[in-house]
């Protein structure tokens, strides 16, 4: 029972970070753009969310998080298309610019200069608990899991629907063959910006929800989200394979949940000794590197096998 | 229909690599005219197409399409009226998307005011695409859900051709679109091209390195060299022209250049 409760407590985060993974899937796989805005838009979503929540509107805060992320995506998109900045650099520029903006945001309350803000129970999850009159740690986990699952399913449906619309088709084609999109009289710059906007809007929402789940928002919460998202996308693809956008976004969420559970398992079992929790980012990098290297390793193996057979 | 007035294009202006790709060129096409374009490698044929399509702005001159000045129009806006097929079958299609998705995307050109959030693929559209594909007896119509990347080069060129002409463009530009195909397939794609152009009476320009084809196809032939039109024949004159004449014209021009160079070199001594 304690085991189950422990893993259940990790489920909400897995789902929430699934939104982040969806965002990364869209920029990386659908748009074919390495977008490094992630940590900026995640952090921006988080701080905007806490500021709006402290005014007593935790639900509105989620939408504010979405807008914050979308804003970051549009900035990166404009840098890439209108100003012809290299995609990687464009992301880095937005990300570091946002870091300062986030710091300014944190010092907007009467508490003055600080790098973290507490929600003081003004979160969606607390509101739902209040509404249902629920207490207790276990029940809290269940509420969080159900609320996150609901939001994730809703977002999934919207994204899947979007990629079936005409504009969605244009965004997909932009990542596949931009010349052809332009030859079909579609403004490629615009579809790129729209794609990055949606990707980062999801990441902003993830930031907002993750901080609400924690109960506070810290400038450093965003650290490591990019590599986390990449790992989730890759794990998801390892399970469901590389298929259309619908399966793709679903696999990203699945990858995220699975990844969170793996991490939880590693920490629980102390696989890396007492300091397991400290090695998480390293594990993450390792998983990404290995998975990305597998095709090359497979090919090398096949080649050497062939060479041996030829002798 | 298409009116090109004294256009010039200089690449890498002001550097040691400065290269005049198009030199004060003028050309006028009547509606429904089918012009074949020949010329050696680097003559500026593709550059001319790029200028018409708006891949870059020209350095001087004017381009009019159907009496509308399009000199400063952006590429994607010009694409509403101009269809283009490249030599490389990979270039005109999105390889990881299905045939029907590609066609649906290309069909945007005719549906400029459609709701962007409407369904990308509808039964009605698919039926329309299938019907059009079926006419060419290549068996593509039964593979609507296949990724385009899995089709052969010839099949892809046919799909690209259809993508460009489903909504009839004012101008069709074909840049050696059969050059990457085997002779039999090239023949077939060429037949299909002629059918589509004739049926819709599309004003067309086609670049080719096949001199025989350049005289047998269409109604007018122009030859480019170093960014200039050095030959423009149609009607009787063209009918009486043989491939040998064309080759001769060509080498004559080259010979002249050679002589010029020689004079230049000898005067330097
Ligand atoms: N983007 C560019 N930048 C610099 N130079 C260019 C560019 N595009 C074309 N050129 C130059 O312009 C000249 C004409 O090129 P173009 O591609 O139009 O030739 P072409 O007639 O299409 O030849 P081919 O038969 O080989 O396709 C060439 O010398 C080429 O190097
Ligand atoms: Mg060329």
Coordinates of C-alpha atoms and ligand atoms in Angstrom, one line a residue:
Chain A
X1 CA 0.0 0.0 0.0
X2 CA 2.8 2.4 0.9
X3 CA 4.6 1.4 -2.3
X4 CA 1.4 2.1 -4.4
X5 CA 0.9 5.4 -2.6
X6 CA 4.5 6.4 -3.3
X7 CA 4.2 5.7 -7.1
X8 CA 0.8 7.3 -7.2
X9 CA 2.2 10.4 -5.7
X10 CA 4.6 10.6 -8.7
X11 CA 1.8 10.1 -11.3
X12 CA 0.5 13.7 -11.3
X13 CA 4.0 15.1 -12.1
X14 CA 4.4 12.5 -14.8
X15 CA 1.2 13.7 -16.4
X16 CA 1.9 17.4 -16.0
X17 CA 5.4 17.0 -17.4
X18 CA 3.7 15.1 -20.2
X19 CA 2.4 18.5 -21.4
X20 CA 6.0 19.7 -21.5
X21 CA 6.9 16.5 -23.5
X22 CA 4.1 17.2 -25.9
X23 CA 5.4 20.7 -26.5
X24 CA 8.9 19.4 -27.2
X25 CA 7.5 16.7 -29.5
X26 CA 5.8 19.4 -31.5
X27 CA 8.9 21.5 -32.0
X28 CA 11.4 18.7 -32.3
X29 CA 9.5 16.1 -34.3
X30 CA 6.7 17.9 -36.1
X31 CA 8.4 21.2 -36.9
X32 CA 11.9 19.7 -37.0
X33 CA 13.3 22.6 -35.0
X34 CA 15.6 22.2 -32.1
X35 CA 13.9 24.7 -29.8
X36 CA 15.8 25.7 -26.7
X37 CA 13.2 28.1 -25.4
X38 CA 11.8 25.4 -23.1
X39 CA 13.3 26.4 -19.8
X40 CA 12.4 30.0 -20.3
X41 CA 8.8 29.3 -21.3
X42 CA 8.4 26.8 -18.5
X43 CA 9.7 29.2 -15.9
X44 CA 7.7 32.0 -17.3
X45 CA 4.5 30.0 -17.2
X46 CA 5.2 29.1 -13.6
X47 CA 5.8 32.6 -12.3
X48 CA 2.9 34.1 -14.2
X49 CA 0.7 31.4 -12.8
X50 CA 1.8 32.1 -9.2
X51 CA 1.3 35.8 -9.6
X52 CA -2.2 35.4 -11.0
X53 CA -3.1 32.8 -8.4
X54 CA -2.1 35.1 -5.6
X55 CA -4.8 37.4 -6.9
X56 CA -7.2 34.5 -6.2
X57 CA -7.6 33.1 -9.6
X58 CA -5.8 29.7 -9.8
X59 CA -7.8 28.5 -12.9
X60 CA -7.2 31.8 -14.7
X61 CA -3.6 31.3 -13.8
X62 CA -3.4 28.2 -16.0
X63 CA -4.6 30.2 -19.0
X64 CA -2.1 32.9 -18.1
X65 CA 0.6 30.2 -18.1
X66 CA -0.5 29.2 -21.6
X67 CA -0.4 32.7 -22.8
X68 CA 3.1 33.3 -21.2
X69 CA 4.5 30.2 -23.0
X70 CA 2.8 31.2 -26.3
X71 CA 4.4 34.6 -26.0
X72 CA 7.8 33.1 -25.6
X73 CA 7.2 30.8 -28.6
X74 CA 6.2 33.8 -30.7
X75 CA 9.4 35.6 -29.8
X76 CA 11.6 32.7 -30.7
X77 CA 9.6 32.2 -33.9
X78 CA 9.9 35.8 -35.0
X79 CA 13.7 35.7 -34.2
X80 CA 14.0 32.6 -36.4
X81 CA 11.9 33.7 -39.3
X82 CA 11.7 37.4 -39.5
X83 CA 15.2 38.1 -38.3
X84 CA 16.8 34.9 -39.7
X85 CA 18.5 34.0 -36.4
X86 CA 19.7 30.4 -36.2
X87 CA 17.0 28.3 -34.6
X88 CA 19.3 27.1 -31.7
X89 CA 20.5 30.6 -31.0
X90 CA 17.0 32.0 -31.2
X91 CA 15.9 29.6 -28.5
X92 CA 18.9 30.4 -26.3
X93 CA 18.3 34.2 -26.7
X94 CA 14.6 33.9 -25.7
X95 CA 15.5 31.6 -22.8
X96 CA 18.1 33.8 -21.3
X97 CA 16.1 36.9 -21.9
X98 CA 13.2 35.3 -20.1
X99 CA 15.4 34.3 -17.1
X100 CA 15.8 38.0 -16.3
X101 CA 12.1 38.7 -16.9
X102 CA 11.2 35.8 -14.6
X103 CA 13.4 37.3 -11.9
X104 CA 11.7 40.6 -12.2
X105 CA 8.3 38.9 -12.0
X106 CA 9.3 37.2 -8.8
X107 CA 10.0 40.5 -7.2
X108 CA 6.6 42.0 -8.2
X109 CA 4.8 41.1 -4.9
X110 CA 5.0 43.0 -1.7
X111 CA 7.6 40.5 -0.5
X112 CA 10.1 42.3 -2.6
X113 CA 13.2 40.7 -4.2
X114 CA 12.9 37.0 -4.0
X115 CA 13.5 33.9 -6.2
X116 CA 10.5 31.9 -5.1
X117 CA 6.9 32.5 -4.2
X118 CA 4.4 30.3 -2.4
X119 CA 0.9 29.8 -3.7
X120 CA -0.5 30.0 -0.1
X121 CA -2.9 27.2 -1.1
X122 CA -4.3 29.2 -4.0
X123 CA -4.0 26.3 -6.4
X124 CA -6.4 24.4 -8.6
X125 CA -5.7 21.3 -6.7
X126 CA -6.4 22.8 -3.3
X127 CA -9.6 24.3 -4.7
X128 CA -10.8 21.0 -5.9
X129 CA -9.9 19.4 -2.5
X130 CA -11.7 22.1 -0.7
X131 CA -14.7 21.7 -2.9
X132 CA -14.9 18.0 -2.3
X133 CA -13.9 18.3 1.4
X134 CA -10.9 16.1 1.0
X135 CA -7.9 15.9 3.3
X136 CA -5.0 13.4 3.8
X137 CA -1.9 12.8 1.8
X138 CA -3.2 9.8 -0.2
X139 CA -6.4 11.5 -1.2
X140 CA -4.4 14.6 -2.2
X141 CA -2.4 12.4 -4.6
X142 CA -5.6 11.0 -6.1
X143 CA -7.1 14.4 -6.6
X144 CA -3.9 15.7 -8.2
X145 CA -3.7 12.7 -10.5
X146 CA -7.4 13.0 -11.5
X147 CA -7.2 16.7 -12.2
X148 CA -4.0 16.4 -14.1
X149 CA -5.3 13.5 -16.1
X150 CA -8.4 15.4 -17.0
X151 CA -6.4 18.4 -18.2
X152 CA -3.9 16.3 -20.1
X153 CA -6.7 14.4 -21.9
X154 CA -8.5 17.6 -22.8
X155 CA -5.2 19.1 -24.2
X156 CA -4.4 15.9 -26.0
X157 CA -7.8 16.0 -27.7
X158 CA -7.4 19.7 -28.7
X159 CA -3.9 19.0 -30.2
X160 CA -5.0 16.0 -32.1
X161 CA -7.9 17.9 -33.5
X162 CA -5.6 20.8 -34.4
X163 CA -3.3 18.7 -36.5
X164 CA -6.3 17.4 -38.4
X165 CA -7.4 20.9 -39.4
X166 CA -6.1 22.7 -42.5
X167 CA -3.8 25.0 -40.5
X168 CA -2.5 22.0 -38.6
X169 CA -1.7 20.2 -41.8
X170 CA 0.3 23.3 -42.9
X171 CA 2.3 23.3 -39.7
X172 CA 3.1 19.6 -40.2
X173 CA 4.2 20.1 -43.7
X174 CA 6.4 23.1 -42.6
X175 CA 8.5 20.6 -40.7
X176 CA 8.6 18.2 -43.6
X177 CA 9.3 20.3 -46.7
X178 CA 9.0 24.1 -46.2
X179 CA 9.7 24.8 -49.9
X180 CA 6.6 22.8 -50.8
X181 CA 4.5 24.7 -48.3
X182 CA 5.7 28.0 -49.7
X183 CA 5.0 26.7 -53.2
X184 CA 1.4 25.9 -52.1
X185 CA 0.9 29.6 -51.4
X186 CA 1.2 29.3 -47.6
X187 CA 3.3 31.7 -45.5
X188 CA 6.0 29.4 -44.0
X189 CA 7.1 32.0 -41.5
X190 CA 3.7 32.2 -40.1
X191 CA 3.2 28.4 -39.8
X192 CA 6.6 28.1 -38.1
X193 CA 5.6 30.8 -35.6
X194 CA 2.2 29.2 -35.0
X195 CA 3.9 25.8 -34.4
X196 CA 6.4 27.3 -31.9
X197 CA 3.7 29.2 -30.2
X198 CA 1.6 26.1 -29.6
X199 CA 4.7 24.1 -28.5
X200 CA 5.7 26.7 -26.0
X201 CA 2.1 27.3 -24.9
X202 CA 2.0 23.7 -23.8
X203 CA 5.3 24.1 -22.0
X204 CA 4.0 27.3 -20.3
X205 CA 0.9 25.3 -19.1
X206 CA 3.2 22.6 -17.8
X207 CA 5.1 25.2 -15.9
X208 CA 2.0 26.6 -14.4
X209 CA 0.6 23.2 -13.4
X210 CA 3.9 21.9 -12.1
X211 CA 4.3 24.9 -9.8
X212 CA 0.7 24.6 -8.6
X213 CA 1.3 21.0 -7.9
X214 CA 4.4 21.8 -5.8
X215 CA 2.5 24.6 -4.0
X216 CA 5.3 27.1 -4.8
X217 CA 7.2 28.5 -7.8
X218 CA 11.0 28.8 -7.8
X219 CA 13.2 30.3 -10.4
X220 CA 15.1 27.1 -10.5
X221 CA 12.1 24.8 -11.1
X222 CA 12.7 25.1 -14.8
X223 CA 16.2 23.8 -14.7
X224 CA 16.5 20.4 -16.5
X225 CA 13.1 20.6 -18.1
X226 CA 14.5 20.5 -21.6
X227 CA 16.5 17.4 -21.1
X228 CA 13.5 15.8 -19.3
X229 CA 11.2 16.6 -22.2
X230 CA 13.7 15.1 -24.7
X231 CA 14.0 12.0 -22.6
X232 CA 10.2 11.6 -22.4
X233 CA 9.8 12.1 -26.2
X234 CA 12.4 9.5 -26.9
X235 CA 11.1 7.0 -24.4
X236 CA 7.7 7.4 -25.8
X237 CA 8.9 6.8 -29.3
X238 CA 10.8 3.7 -28.2
X239 CA 7.5 2.3 -27.0
X240 CA 5.0 3.4 -29.6
X241 CA 7.3 4.0 -32.6
X242 CA 7.5 7.0 -34.9
X243 CA 4.1 7.5 -36.3
X244 CA 1.7 10.3 -37.0
X245 CA 1.2 13.4 -34.9
X246 CA -1.7 11.9 -32.9
X247 CA 0.2 8.9 -31.7
X248 CA 3.3 11.1 -31.4
X249 CA 1.8 13.5 -28.8
X250 CA 0.3 10.6 -26.9
X251 CA 3.6 8.8 -26.8
X252 CA 5.2 11.9 -25.4
X253 CA 2.8 11.9 -22.5
X254 CA 3.3 8.2 -22.0
X255 CA 7.1 8.6 -22.1
X256 CA 6.9 11.3 -19.5
X257 CA 4.8 9.2 -17.1
X258 CA 7.0 6.2 -17.6
X259 CA 10.1 8.3 -17.1
X260 CA 8.8 9.8 -13.8
X261 CA 8.0 6.3 -12.6
X262 CA 11.5 5.0 -13.5
X263 CA 13.0 7.9 -11.7
X264 CA 10.8 7.3 -8.7
X265 CA 11.9 3.6 -8.8
X266 CA 15.6 4.5 -8.9
X267 CA 15.2 6.9 -5.9
X268 CA 13.1 4.4 -4.0
X269 CA 15.5 1.5 -4.5
X270 CA 18.5 3.8 -4.0
X271 CA 20.0 2.3 -7.1
X272 CA 22.8 4.8 -7.1
X273 CA 23.3 4.7 -3.4
X274 CA 22.3 7.5 -1.0
X275 CA 22.8 10.2 -3.5
X276 CA 20.4 8.8 -6.2
X277 CA 18.3 11.9 -6.2
X278 CA 21.3 14.0 -7.1
X279 CA 22.1 11.9 -10.1
X280 CA 18.8 12.4 -11.8
X281 CA 19.9 14.8 -14.5
X282 CA 22.9 12.6 -15.3
X283 CA 20.6 9.5 -15.7
X284 CA 18.4 11.6 -17.9
X285 CA 21.2 12.7 -20.1
X286 CA 22.4 9.1 -20.3
X287 CA 19.1 7.7 -21.3
X288 CA 18.8 10.4 -24.1
X289 CA 22.3 9.8 -25.3
X290 CA 21.9 6.0 -25.4
X291 CA 18.6 6.1 -27.1
X292 CA 19.8 8.5 -29.7
X293 CA 22.9 6.4 -30.3
X294 CA 21.1 3.1 -30.8
X295 CA 20.5 3.5 -34.5
X296 CA 24.2 4.2 -35.2
X297 CA 25.3 1.4 -32.9
X298 CA 22.9 -1.0 -34.6
X299 CA 24.2 0.0 -38.0
X300 CA 27.8 -0.4 -36.9
X301 CA 27.0 -3.9 -35.6
X302 CA 25.3 -4.9 -38.8
X303 CA 28.2 -3.6 -40.9
X304 CA 30.8 -5.5 -38.9
X305 CA 28.7 -8.6 -39.1
X306 CA 28.5 -8.2 -42.8
X307 CA 32.3 -7.7 -43.0
X308 CA 32.9 -10.8 -41.0
X309 CA 30.6 -12.8 -43.1
X310 CA 32.4 -11.6 -46.3
X311 CA 35.7 -12.9 -45.1
Chain B
X1 CA 0.0 37.1 -69.8
X2 CA 3.6 37.2 -68.5
X3 CA 5.5 40.3 -69.1
X4 CA 9.1 40.5 -68.1
X5 CA 10.6 44.0 -68.6
X6 CA 14.4 44.5 -68.5
X7 CA 15.1 42.4 -65.4
X8 CA 18.6 42.0 -64.0
X9 CA 19.9 39.8 -61.3
X10 CA 23.4 40.1 -59.9
X11 CA 24.6 37.6 -57.3
X12 CA 27.0 38.6 -54.6
X13 CA 27.1 42.1 -55.8
X14 CA 30.1 44.1 -54.8
X15 CA 32.3 41.1 -54.0
X16 CA 35.0 39.4 -56.1
X17 CA 32.4 36.7 -56.8
X18 CA 30.0 39.2 -58.4
X19 CA 28.1 37.3 -61.1
X20 CA 25.5 38.7 -63.4
X21 CA 23.0 35.8 -63.8
X22 CA 20.4 37.7 -65.7
X23 CA 21.2 40.6 -67.9
X24 CA 18.6 43.2 -68.9
X25 CA 16.2 40.5 -70.0
X26 CA 12.8 41.1 -71.5
X27 CA 10.3 38.5 -72.5
X28 CA 6.6 38.4 -73.2
X29 CA 4.3 35.4 -73.1
X30 CA 0.8 35.3 -74.6
X31 CA -2.0 33.4 -72.8
X32 CA -1.8 29.7 -73.4
X33 CA 1.6 29.9 -74.9
X34 CA 3.9 26.9 -74.2
X35 CA 7.5 28.0 -74.3
X36 CA 10.5 25.6 -74.1
X37 CA 13.7 27.0 -72.6
X38 CA 17.1 25.7 -73.5
X39 CA 20.7 26.8 -72.7
X40 CA 23.9 25.4 -71.3
X41 CA 24.5 24.7 -67.6
X42 CA 24.7 28.0 -65.8
X43 CA 23.0 30.0 -68.5
X44 CA 20.5 31.4 -66.0
X45 CA 17.4 29.3 -66.8
X46 CA 16.6 28.3 -63.2
X47 CA 17.5 31.8 -62.1
X48 CA 14.9 33.2 -64.5
X49 CA 12.3 30.9 -62.9
X50 CA 13.4 31.9 -59.4
X51 CA 13.0 35.5 -60.4
X52 CA 9.5 34.9 -61.7
X53 CA 8.5 32.9 -58.6
X54 CA 9.9 35.4 -56.2
X55 CA 12.6 33.3 -54.6
X56 CA 14.5 36.6 -54.6
X57 CA 13.9 40.1 -55.6
X58 CA 15.4 41.2 -59.0
X59 CA 17.9 44.0 -59.0
X60 CA 16.1 45.9 -61.7
X61 CA 13.2 45.7 -64.1
X62 CA 9.6 44.7 -63.7
X63 CA 7.6 41.5 -63.8
X64 CA 3.9 41.5 -64.7
X65 CA 1.5 38.6 -64.5
X66 CA -1.8 39.1 -66.1
X67 CA -1.3 42.9 -66.0
X68 CA -0.5 42.8 -62.3
X69 CA 2.9 44.0 -61.2
X70 CA 4.3 41.2 -59.1
X71 CA 7.9 42.4 -58.9
X72 CA 7.7 43.0 -55.2
X73 CA 5.2 40.3 -54.2
X74 CA 6.3 37.7 -51.7
X75 CA 7.0 34.1 -52.9
X76 CA 4.0 32.5 -51.3
X77 CA 1.6 35.1 -52.6
X78 CA 2.9 34.6 -56.1
X79 CA 2.4 30.8 -55.7
X80 CA -1.3 31.3 -55.8
X81 CA -1.0 32.0 -59.5
X82 CA 2.2 30.2 -60.4
X83 CA 2.8 26.4 -60.2
X84 CA 6.3 25.0 -60.3
X85 CA 7.8 21.6 -60.7
X86 CA 11.5 20.9 -60.1
X87 CA 14.0 18.5 -61.5
X88 CA 14.4 16.9 -58.1
X89 CA 11.3 14.8 -57.3
X90 CA 12.0 15.3 -53.6
X91 CA 11.5 19.0 -53.8
X92 CA 7.9 19.3 -54.6
X93 CA 6.3 17.1 -52.0
X94 CA 6.4 16.5 -48.2
X95 CA 7.9 13.0 -48.0
X96 CA 6.5 12.0 -44.6
X97 CA 3.0 12.9 -45.4
X98 CA 0.4 10.9 -47.3
X99 CA -0.5 11.5 -50.9
X100 CA -3.9 12.9 -49.9
X101 CA -2.4 15.2 -47.3
X102 CA 0.0 16.5 -49.9
X103 CA -2.7 17.1 -52.4
X104 CA -4.9 18.7 -49.7
X105 CA -2.2 21.1 -48.9
X106 CA -1.5 22.0 -52.5
X107 CA -5.2 22.5 -53.0
X108 CA -5.0 25.5 -50.5
X109 CA -4.2 27.6 -53.5
X110 CA -7.7 27.5 -54.7
X111 CA -9.2 27.9 -51.2
X112 CA -7.7 31.0 -50.0
X113 CA -10.6 32.1 -47.9
X114 CA -11.4 28.7 -46.4
X115 CA -11.6 28.5 -42.6
X116 CA -8.1 27.5 -41.4
X117 CA -9.7 25.3 -38.7
X118 CA -11.8 23.3 -41.1
X119 CA -11.0 19.6 -41.6
X120 CA -7.9 19.2 -43.7
X121 CA -9.1 16.1 -45.4
X122 CA -12.7 15.4 -46.3
X123 CA -14.4 12.6 -48.2
X124 CA -15.3 15.0 -50.9
X125 CA -11.8 16.2 -51.4
X126 CA -10.3 12.7 -51.4
X127 CA -12.8 11.6 -54.0
X128 CA -11.9 14.5 -56.1
X129 CA -8.2 13.8 -55.8
X130 CA -8.6 10.1 -56.5
X131 CA -10.6 10.9 -59.6
X132 CA -7.9 13.1 -60.9
X133 CA -5.1 10.7 -60.2
X134 CA -6.9 7.8 -61.7
X135 CA -6.8 9.5 -65.1
X136 CA -3.1 8.8 -65.5
X137 CA -3.3 5.1 -64.9
X138 CA -0.3 4.9 -62.6
X139 CA -2.1 3.1 -59.8
X140 CA -1.5 6.0 -57.5
X141 CA -5.1 6.6 -56.7
X142 CA -5.4 3.4 -54.7
X143 CA -2.5 4.5 -52.4
X144 CA -4.0 7.7 -51.1
X145 CA -2.8 6.9 -47.5
X146 CA 0.7 6.0 -48.6
X147 CA 3.5 8.4 -47.6
X148 CA 4.8 10.2 -50.7
X149 CA 8.4 9.3 -49.8
X150 CA 7.6 5.7 -50.7
X151 CA 6.6 6.5 -54.3
X152 CA 9.0 6.3 -57.2
X153 CA 10.5 9.4 -58.7
X154 CA 8.1 9.3 -61.7
X155 CA 5.1 8.8 -59.5
X156 CA 6.1 11.7 -57.3
X157 CA 6.5 14.0 -60.3
X158 CA 3.0 13.1 -61.5
X159 CA 1.6 13.9 -58.0
X160 CA 3.6 17.1 -58.0
X161 CA 2.3 18.0 -61.4
X162 CA -1.2 17.4 -60.2
X163 CA -0.6 19.4 -57.1
X164 CA 0.5 22.4 -59.2
X165 CA -2.5 22.2 -61.5
X166 CA -5.4 21.0 -59.4
X167 CA -6.4 24.6 -59.1
X168 CA -5.4 25.9 -62.5
X169 CA -2.4 28.3 -62.2
X170 CA -2.0 31.3 -64.5
X171 CA 1.6 30.2 -65.2
X172 CA 3.2 26.8 -65.0
X173 CA 7.0 26.6 -64.7
X174 CA 8.7 23.2 -65.3
X175 CA 12.4 23.0 -64.5
X176 CA 13.7 19.9 -66.2
X177 CA 11.0 18.0 -64.4
X178 CA 11.6 14.8 -66.3
X179 CA 15.4 14.9 -66.1
X180 CA 15.7 12.5 -63.1
X181 CA 13.5 9.9 -64.6
X182 CA 14.2 6.9 -66.7
X183 CA 13.4 7.3 -70.5
X184 CA 10.1 5.4 -70.4
X185 CA 8.8 7.2 -67.3
X186 CA 10.1 10.5 -68.6
X187 CA 8.1 10.0 -71.8
X188 CA 5.0 9.1 -69.8
X189 CA 5.3 12.1 -67.5
X190 CA 5.9 14.3 -70.5
X191 CA 2.6 13.0 -72.1
X192 CA 0.7 13.7 -68.9
X193 CA 2.2 17.2 -68.8
X194 CA 1.1 17.9 -72.3
X195 CA -2.4 16.7 -71.6
X196 CA -2.8 18.8 -68.5
X197 CA -1.4 21.9 -70.1
X198 CA -3.6 21.5 -73.2
X199 CA -6.8 20.7 -71.3
X200 CA -6.5 23.8 -69.1
X201 CA -4.8 26.0 -71.7
X202 CA -2.1 26.9 -69.1
X203 CA 0.6 29.4 -70.1
X204 CA 3.7 27.2 -69.6
X205 CA 7.5 27.5 -69.6
X206 CA 9.6 24.4 -69.6
X207 CA 13.3 24.1 -69.2
X208 CA 14.8 21.1 -70.9
X209 CA 18.2 19.9 -72.1
X210 CA 16.6 17.6 -74.7
X211 CA 17.0 19.8 -77.8
X212 CA 14.7 17.5 -79.9
X213 CA 12.0 17.8 -77.2
X214 CA 12.4 21.5 -77.1
X215 CA 11.4 21.8 -80.7
X216 CA 8.7 19.2 -80.7
X217 CA 7.0 20.4 -77.5
X218 CA 5.0 23.6 -77.2
X219 CA 4.8 26.5 -79.6
X220 CA 7.9 28.6 -79.0
X221 CA 11.5 28.0 -78.1
X222 CA 13.9 30.4 -76.4
X223 CA 17.6 29.9 -75.8
X224 CA 19.5 31.5 -72.9
X225 CA 23.2 32.1 -72.6
X226 CA 25.0 34.0 -69.9
X227 CA 21.7 35.5 -68.7
X228 CA 20.6 36.7 -72.1
X229 CA 18.0 35.4 -74.6
X230 CA 20.0 34.6 -77.7
X231 CA 17.3 32.9 -79.7
X232 CA 13.5 33.2 -79.7
X233 CA 11.7 31.3 -82.4
X234 CA 8.1 30.3 -83.0
X235 CA 5.7 29.5 -85.8
X236 CA 7.1 28.7 -89.3
X237 CA 10.7 29.6 -88.4
X238 CA 10.6 27.1 -85.6
X239 CA 8.9 24.4 -87.7
X240 CA 11.7 24.6 -90.2
X241 CA 14.3 24.4 -87.6
X242 CA 16.1 21.2 -86.9
X243 CA 18.1 20.1 -83.9
X244 CA 21.3 20.6 -85.9
X245 CA 20.4 24.2 -86.5
X246 CA 19.9 24.7 -82.8
X247 CA 23.2 23.1 -82.0
X248 CA 24.9 25.2 -84.6
X249 CA 23.4 28.4 -83.3
X250 CA 24.6 27.4 -80.0
X251 CA 28.2 26.6 -81.0
X252 CA 28.3 29.8 -83.1
X253 CA 27.6 31.8 -80.1
X254 CA 30.2 29.9 -78.1
X255 CA 32.7 30.3 -81.0
X256 CA 32.2 34.1 -80.9
X257 CA 33.0 34.1 -77.2
X258 CA 36.0 32.0 -77.9
X259 CA 37.3 34.5 -80.5
X260 CA 36.6 37.4 -78.2
X261 CA 38.7 35.7 -75.6
X262 CA 41.5 35.1 -78.0
X263 CA 41.5 38.7 -79.1
X264 CA 41.6 39.7 -75.5
X265 CA 44.4 37.4 -74.7
X266 CA 46.5 38.3 -77.7
X267 CA 46.1 42.0 -77.1
X268 CA 47.5 41.4 -73.6
X269 CA 50.8 40.1 -74.9
Ligands
LIG1 N1 21.9 31.8 -55.1 C1 22.9 32.0 -55.9 N2 24.0 32.6 -55.5 C2 25.1 32.8 -56.3 N3 25.1 32.5 -57.6 C3 24.1 31.8 -58.1 C4 22.9 31.5 -57.3 N4 22.0 30.9 -58.0 C5 22.6 30.7 -59.2 N5 23.8 31.3 -59.3 C6 24.7 31.4 -60.5 O1 23.9 31.9 -61.6 C7 24.3 31.2 -62.7 C8 23.0 30.6 -63.4 O2 22.6 29.6 -62.7 P1 21.3 28.8 -63.0 O3 21.0 27.8 -61.9 O4 20.2 29.7 -63.4 O5 21.7 27.9 -64.3 P2 20.8 27.0 -65.2 O6 20.7 27.6 -66.5 O7 19.6 26.6 -64.5 O8 21.8 25.7 -65.3 P3 21.5 24.2 -65.3 O9 21.2 23.8 -66.7 O10 22.7 23.6 -64.8 O11 20.3 23.9 -64.4 C9 25.3 30.1 -62.4 O12 26.6 30.6 -62.7 C10 25.2 30.0 -60.9 O13 26.4 29.7 -60.3
LIG2 MG1 18.8 24.8 -63.6

